Structures are given as structure tokens and as C-alpha cells.
């Protein structure tokens, strides 16, 4: 079927792909034909039609069971209306609008028709600002609405987060992304699935302004962009990524291109990176295609896979990561192999020669990426610092004033003595069983592993790109690179 349209600058091949996947989803949801697709009988514009087809083509199947088409049509119309109203609407390229403004979902939150509500809150506060200042102002607003508290529940929706006034980092960042998108600014939730140098994980937000992406700590505003308490840990991360429900072409590194979503790797914007080339073979030395290769770090008393990639027809998988140690495991059809991979190495070969877990004890050390200095940022003036601190105090007072009217709230929301517990999409904090104590994990077969997280060596300095500038070299154990950005330590 030939398609001729200029909607969202999509080429004919992409239009055909979207239409094919839309028709596939429509067949899948035929039992809800009228509830979901009756909206296409309305008098839709070309942009509304293709925006809806795009959302339907890639939306999770459970959303097709849980929500009706009227919700999606309302979302699309309000988003297009906002794009025409905001001063930077025409400056946001179509591909960024489709992937990082139009989507209604951020995490696993319940979907509500919230875009217009959030826009009404923020439009007046941001209309006369630059895009960068609008990002900061939106985060001040988020600070007024919510603060951090650990939880292991399903991600709250933005409106529920506002009503609750507290949430974990995955919920804070869901609110901030939804708020930024409500004023037409491309935004995405990014996260590290697990840290390598300590337990737990974290999620935060990247927002686009006039050609560049910047990061913020959601609901934790700073006086400048690209700054947060997590800046030093991010410089030691092994993976920072996000999931996009689309056939996303980049330009960022693509970790996994699934039929229905794309995962992109943003690590090189924060930390030095290296490529690991893995080859998987059987016991006869024949490359194995379709094997699952898991790249695991030690976190929360277990070896946790931060990424899982399939091997290609040559039995190969390639993963961009940081300068820390990994346990790499491959498995297919019940046969597996694993190796502890050092940051000094760029290649490894796995033989699928095992069927059962071995017995006995295995001891090894896991070396995380080294600490790295951040970029020395231009000093803030006393006036900027005073204005920022005043905004923080005002925001806290607004939020605590609201919370005083919430029955049974107990301790104040500003008590943040506890550690952060969980973050990225679908990643909740692991709860230890009685036999899984920190430092040791009993495997199903009876193998007992004793793992130590040891200090990393200092860093070196090959050239790299990212948000910050290059820093001087220092001797190290491997061709690692020092790179950082302004942030609290």
C-alpha cells in the first residue's frame, strides 16, 4: 500500500512499518474493536491519525486491555495543541516529538488523562523562559509537589504522586518526565539497573533543549542543569539506559532492538566506556546463535544482570559498558557457560559445556569502576545560590503545608535519612531471603559463592565524548578514561 503524507516527517518505509504494526495490534485486540478503534471514525486530522497509529503500533498489549481509545485520542489532541502553543514547539524536531513528547507512558504507572492538567500547572510559569530555564522551573515545581521515600510498590501515576507527595526515584522521575512533556519539552527517564560499586539502583531524567540533552535529579532541583547528588556515582556506572516504545534509530547507541521497543545505552554521556565482544560456542567449537548472554554485577547480595543480549548468527554479542568487572553468562537449550570478565579485557569466549550447576565453593573479587573527578564547573554567584536556596525552602514549605492536611502522615517528608532503594523501569528492590545474606548467595544447585566488592584502581584518560570536557590523565591499571561533570560529592 503506497502512502503519501508529510506527517511528522516520516518517510514511506517508516509509515508502512507503523501501519503494519498498527494493523497487527488491531487484529490482536479485535474483541475490543469499538472501545479502542472507534475513535478512528471521528473527524481526525492527518497528524491525529498518524499520532494515534504510532501509539497503538508500539503500546504494551496490557494497555490495550486496560484503557479505551477515548483516553488516547484526548492525549494526542492535547499534546498536539500544546506543541502549537509553546514557544519552542516548532524547534523540537519531529523525531524527538514522536519519541519523547508524544508518548503517554513513562514507566509502569497507571495511565490517566493528565497531560492537560500538568500543562495548566506549568504553562504560565514557563511560557516566557528559555527551554533550559523551563526545565529547571519544572523541576522546582516538581519539588513543590513531591519528595523521596523508598517503596517497592508499582510505580504511581503523576497525579497519584502529587496527591501522595512522596515516592521513590522511579516515581519522582515519572512525574518530572510527564511534567516536561506537558509543556512540549522532550524528556526521558534514564536509569542504571544496578550500581557496581554499592547496592541498589537509581533513576533520573534527561531533557532536551535547543539541540542538547541535559540531566536533572527529578524533584531535586539544582541551580544549574547537569548536576545532582548522583553525578559521582553515575561516573562509576556500568550501564545507563532507557526504553523507547518504537523502532528508534538513534543516534544514541542501541543496546537492544526488539520488535516492539528499543533500549538505548546512554553511559558514554556520564562515564568512560568500553566494548566487550563475546563469542559463544558449543563444545565442538561451533558458534551458537540465539544464545542469551547476561552481563552481571554484584549488587544486593546477588549477581544481577544489567543487560541480556542475544547472540547473532556468528555467535557474537557486543555490549558497551564501564570499566568494572562483570560475570558474563551464556545459556541456550539448558546448556550454559560463564566467566568472570576483567575490565582489562575486551573479548571473551564462552563454551556452552555445562548442564548442571557445579558443587563446591567459588571465590572471586569484583572490581567496580574507579572513582572519577567531575568537571570543574563555573562557580555560581552568591545571588544565584541565595535564589536557589530560597526556591528550595519555598518549595519545601508548599509541600509540607499540603502534607499537614493529609491524615496519618507521621514523620515529615523531609526526613531522608534512609538510603535510596529502587529506581529504573520495572526494577524493584530485591528482598533477601534468610539464606541470602550480604556477601554470599546460595545458588539453586548448592554452589556457594563468596563475592567481595573491592576498591578500584585509579583511572586513565583515552579521549571520549559526552556532556563534559576531557580531564588530565593519571596512571592506571587499564586504558580507562577520566570524565565527569559538575555535581555534589
Coordinates of C-alpha atoms in Angstrom, one line a residue:
X1 CA 0.0 0.0 0.0
X2 CA 1.5 3.3 -1.1
X3 CA 1.4 6.1 1.5
X4 CA 1.9 9.8 0.8
X5 CA 2.0 12.1 3.8
X6 CA 4.3 14.6 5.5
X7 CA 3.0 13.9 9.0
X8 CA 5.9 14.1 11.4
X9 CA 8.4 13.9 8.6
X10 CA 8.1 10.2 8.4
X11 CA 9.4 8.5 5.2
X12 CA 7.3 5.9 3.3
X13 CA 9.2 3.0 4.8
X14 CA 8.5 4.1 8.4
X15 CA 4.9 4.9 7.6
X16 CA 4.4 1.4 6.2
X17 CA 6.1 -0.1 9.3
X18 CA 3.9 1.8 11.6
X19 CA 0.8 0.9 9.6
X20 CA 1.7 -2.8 9.5
X21 CA 2.2 -2.9 13.3
X22 CA -0.9 -0.9 13.9
X23 CA -2.9 -3.4 11.9
X24 CA -1.3 -6.3 13.8
X25 CA -2.3 -4.7 17.1
X26 CA -5.8 -4.1 15.8
X27 CA -6.2 -7.8 14.9
X28 CA -4.8 -8.8 18.3
X29 CA -7.4 -6.5 20.1
X30 CA -10.4 -7.4 17.8
X31 CA -12.5 -8.2 20.9
X32 CA -12.3 -4.5 21.9
X33 CA -12.6 -3.1 18.4
X34 CA -15.2 -0.4 19.2
X35 CA -13.7 0.6 22.6
X36 CA -10.2 1.0 21.1
X37 CA -10.6 1.8 17.5
X38 CA -14.0 3.5 17.3
X39 CA -12.2 6.8 17.6
X40 CA -10.9 6.5 14.0
X41 CA -14.5 7.1 12.9
X42 CA -14.1 10.7 14.2
X43 CA -13.1 13.6 12.0
X44 CA -9.4 13.2 12.6
X45 CA -6.6 15.3 11.1
X46 CA -3.7 13.7 9.3
X47 CA -1.5 14.4 12.3
X48 CA -4.0 13.0 14.8
X49 CA -4.4 9.8 12.7
X50 CA -0.7 9.1 12.5
X51 CA 0.0 10.0 16.1
X52 CA -2.7 7.5 17.2
X53 CA -1.4 4.8 14.8
X54 CA 2.1 5.4 16.2
X55 CA 0.9 5.0 19.8
X56 CA -1.2 1.9 19.0
X57 CA 1.6 0.3 17.0
X58 CA 4.0 0.2 19.9
X59 CA 1.9 0.4 23.1
X60 CA 2.2 -2.5 25.5
X61 CA -0.6 -5.1 25.0
X62 CA -1.9 -4.7 28.5
X63 CA -2.6 -1.0 27.8
X64 CA -5.0 -2.2 25.0
X65 CA -6.8 -4.3 27.6
X66 CA -6.9 -1.6 30.3
X67 CA -7.8 1.6 28.5
X68 CA -10.1 2.9 25.9
X69 CA -9.4 4.8 22.7
X70 CA -11.0 8.0 24.0
X71 CA -8.2 8.3 26.5
X72 CA -5.5 8.1 23.8
X73 CA -7.4 10.5 21.5
X74 CA -7.7 13.1 24.3
X75 CA -3.9 12.7 25.0
X76 CA -3.0 13.1 21.3
X77 CA -5.2 16.1 20.8
X78 CA -3.9 17.9 23.9
X79 CA -0.3 17.1 23.0
X80 CA -0.6 18.5 19.5
X81 CA -2.4 21.5 20.8
X82 CA 0.4 22.1 23.3
X83 CA 3.0 21.8 20.6
X84 CA 1.3 24.6 18.7
X85 CA 1.2 26.8 21.7
X86 CA 4.6 26.6 23.4
X87 CA 7.2 29.0 22.2
X88 CA 9.7 26.2 21.4
X89 CA 7.2 23.8 19.8
X90 CA 8.4 24.4 16.2
X91 CA 12.1 24.0 17.3
X92 CA 11.5 20.4 18.5
X93 CA 12.3 18.1 15.6
X94 CA 9.6 15.7 14.7
X95 CA 11.5 12.5 15.6
X96 CA 12.1 13.9 19.1
X97 CA 8.5 14.9 19.4
X98 CA 7.3 11.4 18.4
X99 CA 9.7 9.5 20.8
X100 CA 10.0 11.8 23.8
X101 CA 6.9 14.1 23.9
X102 CA 4.0 12.3 22.4
X103 CA 4.2 9.0 24.5
X104 CA 1.7 8.8 27.3
X105 CA 3.6 6.2 29.3
X106 CA 6.9 6.7 31.2
X107 CA 7.2 3.7 33.5
X108 CA 4.7 1.1 34.7
X109 CA 2.4 3.7 36.1
X110 CA -1.4 3.7 35.8
X111 CA -2.4 5.8 32.8
X112 CA -4.5 8.9 33.4
X113 CA -5.6 11.8 31.2
X114 CA -3.1 14.1 32.9
X115 CA -1.3 16.0 30.1
X116 CA -3.7 18.9 30.1
X117 CA -3.8 19.1 33.9
X118 CA 0.0 19.2 34.2
X119 CA 0.2 21.7 31.3
X120 CA -2.2 24.1 33.1
X121 CA 0.0 24.0 36.1
X122 CA 3.2 24.8 34.3
X123 CA 2.3 26.8 31.2
X124 CA 2.2 30.2 33.0
X125 CA 5.4 29.5 34.9
X126 CA 7.4 28.6 31.8
X127 CA 5.9 30.5 28.8
X128 CA 8.5 33.3 28.9
X129 CA 11.5 31.2 29.8
X130 CA 14.2 29.6 27.6
X131 CA 13.9 25.9 27.2
X132 CA 16.8 25.3 29.7
X133 CA 15.2 27.6 32.3
X134 CA 11.9 25.9 31.7
X135 CA 13.4 22.6 32.6
X136 CA 14.8 24.0 35.8
X137 CA 11.5 25.7 36.6
X138 CA 9.6 22.5 36.0
X139 CA 11.8 20.7 38.4
X140 CA 11.2 23.4 41.1
X141 CA 7.5 22.7 40.6
X142 CA 8.1 19.0 41.0
X143 CA 9.9 19.7 44.2
X144 CA 6.9 21.6 45.5
X145 CA 4.7 18.6 44.7
X146 CA 6.8 15.5 45.9
X147 CA 9.8 14.3 47.7
X148 CA 11.7 11.0 48.0
X149 CA 10.6 8.0 50.1
X150 CA 11.6 4.4 49.5
X151 CA 8.9 1.9 48.3
X152 CA 8.6 -1.4 46.4
X153 CA 5.1 -0.9 45.1
X154 CA 4.0 -0.5 41.5
X155 CA 5.0 2.9 40.1
X156 CA 2.5 5.6 40.9
X157 CA 1.0 7.8 38.2
X158 CA 2.0 11.5 38.1
X159 CA -1.4 12.6 39.6
X160 CA -1.2 10.0 42.4
X161 CA 2.4 11.1 43.1
X162 CA 1.1 14.7 43.5
X163 CA -1.7 13.5 45.8
X164 CA 0.7 11.4 47.8
X165 CA 3.6 14.0 47.9
X166 CA 6.2 11.2 48.2
X167 CA 7.6 8.5 46.1
X168 CA 10.8 6.6 45.1
X169 CA 13.1 7.9 42.4
X170 CA 11.3 5.9 39.7
X171 CA 8.1 7.8 40.6
X172 CA 9.8 11.2 41.0
X173 CA 11.3 10.8 37.6
X174 CA 8.0 9.6 36.1
X175 CA 6.4 12.8 37.4
X176 CA 9.2 15.0 36.1
X177 CA 9.1 13.4 32.6
X178 CA 5.3 13.8 32.4
X179 CA 5.6 17.4 33.5
X180 CA 8.2 18.3 31.0
X181 CA 6.4 16.6 28.2
X182 CA 3.2 18.5 29.2
X183 CA 5.0 21.7 28.1
X184 CA 6.3 20.2 24.9
X185 CA 9.9 19.5 26.1
X186 CA 11.4 16.1 25.1
X187 CA 12.1 14.1 28.2
X188 CA 13.0 10.6 29.1
X189 CA 13.5 8.6 32.3
X190 CA 17.0 7.1 32.4
X191 CA 18.3 4.6 35.0
X192 CA 21.1 2.4 36.0
X193 CA 19.7 -1.1 36.6
X194 CA 22.2 -1.7 39.4
X195 CA 25.3 0.1 40.7
X196 CA 28.6 -1.9 40.6
X197 CA 30.3 -0.1 43.5
X198 CA 27.4 -0.3 46.0
X199 CA 23.9 -1.8 46.4
X200 CA 20.7 -0.5 44.8
X201 CA 20.0 1.5 41.7
X202 CA 18.7 4.9 40.6
X203 CA 16.6 6.7 38.0
X204 CA 16.7 10.3 36.9
X205 CA 15.6 12.4 34.0
X206 CA 17.2 13.7 30.8
X207 CA 15.5 16.7 29.0
X208 CA 16.3 18.2 25.6
X209 CA 16.7 21.9 25.0
X210 CA 17.8 23.6 21.7
X211 CA 19.9 20.7 20.4
X212 CA 21.3 19.1 23.5
X213 CA 20.3 16.7 26.2
X214 CA 20.7 17.7 29.9
X215 CA 20.1 15.7 33.1
X216 CA 18.4 16.6 36.3
X217 CA 17.5 14.8 39.6
X218 CA 13.8 14.6 39.5
X219 CA 12.1 16.6 42.3
X220 CA 15.6 17.6 43.4
X221 CA 16.3 20.8 41.6
X222 CA 19.8 22.3 41.4
X223 CA 20.8 25.8 40.4
X224 CA 22.2 24.5 37.1
X225 CA 21.5 21.6 34.8
X226 CA 23.8 18.6 34.6
X227 CA 24.1 18.4 38.3
X228 CA 22.8 16.1 41.0
X229 CA 23.8 14.2 44.1
X230 CA 24.1 11.1 41.8
X231 CA 26.7 12.7 39.5
X232 CA 29.7 11.0 41.1
X233 CA 28.0 7.5 41.2
X234 CA 27.0 7.9 37.6
X235 CA 30.6 8.3 36.7
X236 CA 31.1 4.8 38.0
X237 CA 28.1 3.2 36.4
X238 CA 28.3 0.1 34.2
X239 CA 25.1 0.9 32.3
X240 CA 22.7 3.9 32.0
X241 CA 19.8 3.3 29.6
X242 CA 16.2 3.9 28.7
X243 CA 13.5 2.1 26.9
X244 CA 11.6 3.6 24.0
X245 CA 8.4 2.0 22.6
X246 CA 9.3 2.4 19.0
X247 CA 11.7 1.4 16.2
X248 CA 14.1 4.1 17.4
X249 CA 17.1 4.7 15.0
X250 CA 19.4 6.6 17.4
X251 CA 21.7 8.5 17.2
X252 CA 22.4 7.0 20.6
X253 CA 23.9 3.5 20.9
X254 CA 21.3 0.9 20.7
X255 CA 21.7 -1.9 23.2
X256 CA 18.6 -3.9 22.1
X257 CA 16.3 -3.5 19.1
X258 CA 13.2 -5.6 19.9
X259 CA 10.2 -5.8 17.6
X260 CA 8.2 -3.5 19.9
X261 CA 10.7 -1.4 21.7
X262 CA 14.3 -0.2 21.6
X263 CA 16.7 0.1 24.5
X264 CA 19.5 2.7 24.2
X265 CA 22.7 3.0 26.1
X266 CA 23.5 6.5 27.4
X267 CA 26.5 5.5 29.5
X268 CA 29.1 7.4 27.5
X269 CA 27.4 10.7 28.4
X270 CA 28.3 10.1 32.0
X271 CA 31.3 7.7 32.3
X272 CA 34.2 6.2 30.3
X273 CA 33.0 3.2 28.2
X274 CA 34.5 0.1 26.6
X275 CA 33.1 -2.6 24.3
X276 CA 33.0 -6.2 25.3
X277 CA 32.9 -8.7 22.4
X278 CA 31.5 -12.0 23.4
X279 CA 31.6 -15.2 21.3
X280 CA 29.5 -18.2 22.3
X281 CA 30.4 -21.7 21.0
X282 CA 29.3 -25.2 21.7
X283 CA 31.6 -28.0 22.8
X284 CA 32.6 -28.7 19.2
X285 CA 33.7 -25.1 18.7
X286 CA 30.7 -24.2 16.5
X287 CA 29.3 -20.6 17.1
X288 CA 25.9 -20.6 18.7
X289 CA 23.3 -18.2 17.5
X290 CA 20.3 -17.1 19.7
X291 CA 22.1 -17.8 23.0
X292 CA 21.2 -15.4 25.8
X293 CA 24.3 -13.5 27.1
X294 CA 23.9 -12.0 30.6
X295 CA 26.2 -9.3 31.9
X296 CA 26.0 -9.4 35.7
X297 CA 27.2 -7.1 38.5
X298 CA 27.4 -7.9 42.2
X299 CA 24.5 -6.0 43.9
X300 CA 22.1 -6.7 46.8
X301 CA 23.8 -10.0 47.7
X302 CA 23.4 -11.4 44.2
X303 CA 24.9 -11.4 40.7
X304 CA 22.3 -9.3 38.9
X305 CA 22.1 -9.0 35.0
X306 CA 22.2 -5.4 34.0
X307 CA 21.7 -6.4 30.4
X308 CA 20.8 -9.6 28.5
X309 CA 21.6 -9.8 24.8
X310 CA 21.1 -12.5 22.1
X311 CA 24.0 -13.7 20.0
X312 CA 23.8 -13.2 16.3
X313 CA 24.3 -15.8 13.5
X314 CA 28.1 -15.8 14.2
X315 CA 27.5 -16.5 17.9
X316 CA 28.5 -13.0 18.9
X317 CA 27.2 -10.3 21.2
X318 CA 28.6 -6.9 21.9
X319 CA 28.0 -4.7 24.9
X320 CA 29.1 -1.2 25.8
X321 CA 29.8 -0.9 29.5
X322 CA 32.0 0.8 32.1
X323 CA 35.5 -0.1 33.4
X324 CA 34.4 -2.6 36.1
X325 CA 34.4 -6.4 36.4
X326 CA 31.4 -8.4 35.2
X327 CA 30.3 -12.0 35.4
X328 CA 29.3 -13.0 31.9
X329 CA 27.0 -16.0 31.5
X330 CA 25.6 -17.5 28.3
X331 CA 22.8 -20.1 28.1
X332 CA 20.8 -21.9 25.4
X333 CA 18.7 -25.0 25.5
X334 CA 19.7 -25.8 29.0
X335 CA 23.4 -25.6 28.4
X336 CA 25.5 -22.8 29.8
X337 CA 28.9 -21.3 30.4
X338 CA 30.2 -18.4 32.4
X339 CA 33.4 -16.4 33.0
X340 CA 34.4 -13.6 35.3
X341 CA 35.4 -10.8 33.0
X342 CA 38.0 -8.2 34.0
X343 CA 37.8 -4.6 32.9
X344 CA 41.2 -5.0 31.3
X345 CA 39.8 -7.4 28.7
X346 CA 37.8 -6.5 25.6
X347 CA 36.9 -10.0 24.4
X348 CA 35.8 -13.3 25.9
X349 CA 34.7 -16.7 24.7
X350 CA 32.1 -18.9 26.4
X351 CA 31.6 -22.6 25.8
X352 CA 28.1 -24.0 26.4
X353 CA 29.5 -27.1 28.1
X354 CA 27.6 -27.2 31.4
X355 CA 24.2 -28.7 32.2
X356 CA 24.1 -28.6 36.0
X357 CA 25.4 -26.1 38.4
X358 CA 28.7 -27.1 39.9
X359 CA 29.1 -28.0 43.6
X360 CA 31.7 -26.6 45.9
X361 CA 32.9 -23.1 46.5
X362 CA 33.9 -20.4 44.1
X363 CA 35.7 -17.3 45.4
X364 CA 36.4 -14.2 43.4
X365 CA 36.6 -10.4 43.7
X366 CA 34.5 -8.0 41.7
X367 CA 36.3 -4.7 41.0
X368 CA 33.9 -1.8 40.3
X369 CA 34.8 1.2 38.1
X370 CA 37.1 3.7 39.9
X371 CA 36.0 7.0 41.4
X372 CA 36.5 9.9 39.0
X373 CA 36.6 13.6 39.3
X374 CA 33.9 15.7 37.8
X375 CA 34.3 18.6 35.6
X376 CA 35.1 21.9 37.4
X377 CA 32.0 24.0 36.7
X378 CA 31.9 27.7 36.7
X379 CA 31.2 29.0 40.2
X380 CA 27.7 30.2 41.0
X381 CA 27.3 33.8 42.2
X382 CA 26.1 34.4 45.7
X383 CA 22.9 35.8 44.3
X384 CA 22.3 32.6 42.3
X385 CA 23.0 30.4 45.4
X386 CA 20.7 32.6 47.5
X387 CA 17.9 32.5 44.9
X388 CA 18.2 28.7 44.6
X389 CA 18.2 28.1 48.3
X390 CA 15.1 30.4 48.6
X391 CA 13.3 28.4 46.0
X392 CA 14.1 25.1 47.7
X393 CA 12.8 26.5 51.0
X394 CA 9.7 27.8 49.4
X395 CA 9.0 24.5 47.7
X396 CA 9.5 22.5 50.9
X397 CA 7.1 24.8 52.7
X398 CA 4.5 24.4 50.0
X399 CA 4.8 20.6 50.1
X400 CA 4.8 20.3 53.9
X401 CA 1.9 22.7 54.1
X402 CA -0.1 20.3 51.9
X403 CA 1.0 17.3 53.8
X404 CA -0.2 18.7 57.1
X405 CA -3.7 18.2 55.8
X406 CA -3.1 14.5 54.9
X407 CA -4.3 12.3 57.8
X408 CA -1.9 9.9 59.4
X409 CA 1.2 11.1 57.6
X410 CA 3.5 10.8 60.6
X411 CA 7.1 11.8 60.1
X412 CA 7.7 14.8 57.8
X413 CA 8.6 14.2 54.2
X414 CA 12.0 16.0 54.5
X415 CA 13.4 13.1 56.6
X416 CA 15.7 11.4 54.1
X417 CA 18.0 9.6 56.5
X418 CA 17.3 6.3 54.8
X419 CA 19.1 5.1 51.7
X420 CA 17.6 5.2 48.3
X421 CA 16.1 1.8 47.4
X422 CA 15.0 1.4 43.9
X423 CA 14.7 3.1 40.5
X424 CA 14.5 2.0 36.9
X425 CA 11.6 0.8 34.9
X426 CA 10.3 -2.5 36.3
X427 CA 13.2 -2.7 38.7
X428 CA 12.2 -3.1 42.3
X429 CA 14.5 -3.6 45.3
X430 CA 15.5 -7.2 45.9
X431 CA 14.4 -8.6 49.2
X432 CA 16.9 -11.0 50.7
X433 CA 15.6 -14.4 51.9
X434 CA 17.1 -15.8 55.2
X435 CA 19.6 -17.8 53.3
X436 CA 20.8 -14.9 51.1
X437 CA 23.0 -12.8 53.4
X438 CA 25.1 -9.9 52.1
X439 CA 28.3 -11.1 50.5
X440 CA 27.1 -14.6 49.8
X441 CA 24.4 -16.1 47.7
X442 CA 23.4 -19.7 47.7
X443 CA 22.7 -20.9 44.2
X444 CA 19.9 -23.3 43.4
X445 CA 22.3 -26.2 42.9
X446 CA 24.1 -25.9 46.1
X447 CA 27.1 -24.0 44.9
X448 CA 28.1 -21.4 47.4
X449 CA 29.7 -18.2 46.1
X450 CA 31.6 -15.8 48.2
X451 CA 32.0 -12.5 46.4
X452 CA 33.8 -9.4 47.5
X453 CA 33.5 -5.9 46.1
X454 CA 37.0 -4.5 46.2
X455 CA 38.4 -1.0 45.6
X456 CA 39.1 0.0 42.1
X457 CA 42.3 1.3 40.7
X458 CA 42.7 5.0 39.6
X459 CA 41.7 6.0 36.1
X460 CA 43.5 6.8 32.9
X461 CA 42.4 9.0 30.0
X462 CA 41.7 8.0 26.4
X463 CA 39.7 10.6 24.6
X464 CA 35.9 10.3 24.7
X465 CA 32.8 12.4 24.1
X466 CA 29.9 13.3 26.4
X467 CA 28.3 16.1 28.4
X468 CA 31.6 17.3 30.0
X469 CA 35.1 18.2 28.9
X470 CA 38.2 16.0 29.0
X471 CA 40.4 15.9 32.1
X472 CA 44.1 15.3 32.6
X473 CA 45.4 11.7 32.5
X474 CA 46.6 9.8 35.5
X475 CA 48.3 6.4 35.6
X476 CA 46.0 3.4 36.0
X477 CA 45.8 -0.3 35.6
X478 CA 44.0 -0.2 32.2
X479 CA 43.2 2.2 29.3
X480 CA 40.4 3.8 31.3
X481 CA 39.3 7.4 30.9
X482 CA 38.5 10.1 33.3
X483 CA 35.5 12.1 32.5
X484 CA 33.0 13.9 34.6
X485 CA 30.6 16.7 35.2
X486 CA 29.7 19.2 37.8
X487 CA 28.0 17.7 40.8
X488 CA 27.9 17.3 44.5
X489 CA 30.1 14.6 46.1

